[in-house]
Amino acid sequence: MVRTLLRQEKTRLFILVAAGFVLYATAARDGHDWGGDYAQYILHAQSLLDGTEYAPLRGYVENEYLPWAPYAYPPVFPAYLATILTVFELDFVALKIGIIALLALGYLAYYRIARDELSPAAALGVTAFLVFSPFFLKFSNKVLSDLPFLAVSFAYVAAANRFFKDDTSRRDMLILGLTMIAGIGTRAAGLTMLVALPAYALLFRRSHFFRATAITVLVTAVFLAFSSKMVGMMSGQIGASPVRILGWFINNLVNVLPYQLTRFFALYPKWGSQAELLINTPFAVVFAVLALIGLVSAIRRRGVRFVDVFLAAQLGLVLSFVLVVLRYLIPVIPLLSIHAFIGLRVVAIALWRKVPLAWRASGWRRIYAYRYAIPVAVFAPLFAAYWGQYALRPTTTGANILRDPHVSSLFDTIRHSDVSAAVFHRPRVLTLFTDKPSTTCFNTTGEIYKDSLTWDLAKLKDLSRKSRVSHVILDHSNSSMALALR
């Protein structure tokens, strides 16, 4: 009987994840938008394939007057992209499907995490809640490290949960160490893995502290050995004072986090309208309340678990950034979703007890039985709409326009195409698609760049002379420029 139930549980999970993979893969579109980070990952991958220097980034000219891109991104994700480029070259559909495959494996690990906290039905429900999330469907069309890091984070938490059981084996320790190396090597935010493991062991599982510390020390040694290739997005945080970081943290907690949660649960995609506020905000508020109820209930019932500590470490790190964008919260929201489903269970049981006995045999029983499917059903129409849009429009407009074979030169492409001002802030994209070394000379977008230099023609001439500039791309407002070099 038990084996049959386990087999059915695994079958349902496999069908769910396989269906998600098929839907995501068929929605993968050729090309890419104008975001610059993906271009740097691909350039790193090409450097690994060519055997050229990994960092500094080839083709990107460092501007001493305005540092723009990180010196290098961690090498694990570029190495994974390199294996795909070896077979398919610069095929964005193949790159995206490769990322989707990692995400599917991550969903399997996520189910194991959820299963430690929830019943099989609830664990399957919260996994479906992520699989059919419109946000993840949309984000899978970007060649970025966030979804691979999400998958590795799930594997790390699942491995840590196994490690902190009483019958820990060397195999468990090895798997945990490998997931930590993969996490740090995918995104610099993976450094929280080095903090969460020994911290949880010290505070809540002293019996595992020595082994947790040993794993952390070994992983740290590997990190330091390859640290020159692991400089990530946190580099801009290093010079900030504690007082300034505290100010960012408070502002992000009070203002930015609620806004980004609303964006993640956007059931109405048009921003800046009354409908958006009326439709999206209530769902985000309900989610936050359920997550809080679930967290408190879970801690009261079984104490603090490792997933809670990792969630706190990851959220604390993200909120300490000067600029918090939605994709930085990608590892956080799925873990909060588990607590939200715990909260949903608590609230559903409390409400069920208040339903009169005479009503329990009616439709209320059916609603109670399928309570874990309700959040998924809320997402279903928008997920289907996005899937149809991506499947019917197989090519995205954006930076791939520079690969148009009918255009004789980069400048003709820009002159005859509607790329707005995107090209002027994307020197890494220019480098990837045109093989022309590029840099950004001037940008004052947003508060984060308030210390940037104002327009200075002398410095522009100096940079041009040092870098042997052949062409300058200038937008009509003179607010920014990208230099295309020989």
PDB file of N, CA and C in Angstrom, residues 23 26-27 137 382-392:
ATOM      1  N   LEU A  23       5.771  23.009 -21.798  1.00  0.00           N
ATOM      2  CA  LEU A  23       5.164  24.323 -22.009  1.00  0.00           C
ATOM      3  C   LEU A  23       6.231  25.416 -22.058  1.00  0.00           C
ATOM      4  N   THR A  26       8.342  25.028 -25.391  1.00  0.00           N
ATOM      5  CA  THR A  26       7.631  25.456 -26.599  1.00  0.00           C
ATOM      6  C   THR A  26       7.394  26.958 -26.617  1.00  0.00           C
ATOM      7  N   ALA A  27       7.562  27.615 -25.475  1.00  0.00           N
ATOM      8  CA  ALA A  27       7.419  29.072 -25.418  1.00  0.00           C
ATOM      9  C   ALA A  27       8.760  29.789 -25.539  1.00  0.00           C
ATOM     10  N   LEU A 137       7.494  31.655 -16.366  1.00  0.00           N
ATOM     11  CA  LEU A 137       7.373  31.415 -17.802  1.00  0.00           C
ATOM     12  C   LEU A 137       8.014  32.555 -18.582  1.00  0.00           C
ATOM     13  N   LEU A 382      -3.682  33.603 -17.000  1.00  0.00           N
ATOM     14  CA  LEU A 382      -2.591  34.463 -17.453  1.00  0.00           C
ATOM     15  C   LEU A 382      -1.429  33.630 -17.971  1.00  0.00           C
ATOM     16  N   PHE A 383      -1.143  32.502 -17.320  1.00  0.00           N
ATOM     17  CA  PHE A 383      -0.090  31.608 -17.808  1.00  0.00           C
ATOM     18  C   PHE A 383      -0.404  31.150 -19.227  1.00  0.00           C
ATOM     19  N   ALA A 384      -1.643  30.737 -19.460  1.00  0.00           N
ATOM     20  CA  ALA A 384      -2.051  30.282 -20.792  1.00  0.00           C
ATOM     21  C   ALA A 384      -1.941  31.405 -21.818  1.00  0.00           C
ATOM     22  N   ALA A 385      -2.282  32.622 -21.408  1.00  0.00           N
ATOM     23  CA  ALA A 385      -2.211  33.761 -22.330  1.00  0.00           C
ATOM     24  C   ALA A 385      -0.771  34.046 -22.732  1.00  0.00           C
ATOM     25  N   TYR A 386       0.140  34.035 -21.751  1.00  0.00           N
ATOM     26  CA  TYR A 386       1.548  34.279 -22.065  1.00  0.00           C
ATOM     27  C   TYR A 386       2.114  33.152 -22.922  1.00  0.00           C
ATOM     28  N   TRP A 387       1.757  31.915 -22.590  1.00  0.00           N
ATOM     29  CA  TRP A 387       2.266  30.792 -23.378  1.00  0.00           C
ATOM     30  C   TRP A 387       1.817  30.917 -24.832  1.00  0.00           C
ATOM     31  N   GLY A 388       0.558  31.245 -25.048  1.00  0.00           N
ATOM     32  CA  GLY A 388       0.068  31.411 -26.407  1.00  0.00           C
ATOM     33  C   GLY A 388       0.783  32.535 -27.140  1.00  0.00           C
ATOM     34  N   GLN A 389       1.039  33.619 -26.425  1.00  0.00           N
ATOM     35  CA  GLN A 389       1.727  34.757 -27.037  1.00  0.00           C
ATOM     36  C   GLN A 389       3.137  34.370 -27.466  1.00  0.00           C
ATOM     37  N   TYR A 390       3.875  33.681 -26.593  1.00  0.00           N
ATOM     38  CA  TYR A 390       5.252  33.311 -26.913  1.00  0.00           C
ATOM     39  C   TYR A 390       5.310  32.228 -27.989  1.00  0.00           C
ATOM     40  N   ALA A 391       4.378  31.271 -27.919  1.00  0.00           N
ATOM     41  CA  ALA A 391       4.392  30.180 -28.887  1.00  0.00           C
ATOM     42  C   ALA A 391       4.025  30.668 -30.287  1.00  0.00           C
ATOM     43  N   LEU A 392       3.118  31.649 -30.381  1.00  0.00           N
ATOM     44  CA  LEU A 392       2.677  32.148 -31.678  1.00  0.00           C
ATOM     45  C   LEU A 392       3.610  33.213 -32.244  1.00  0.00           C
TER      46      LEU A 392
END
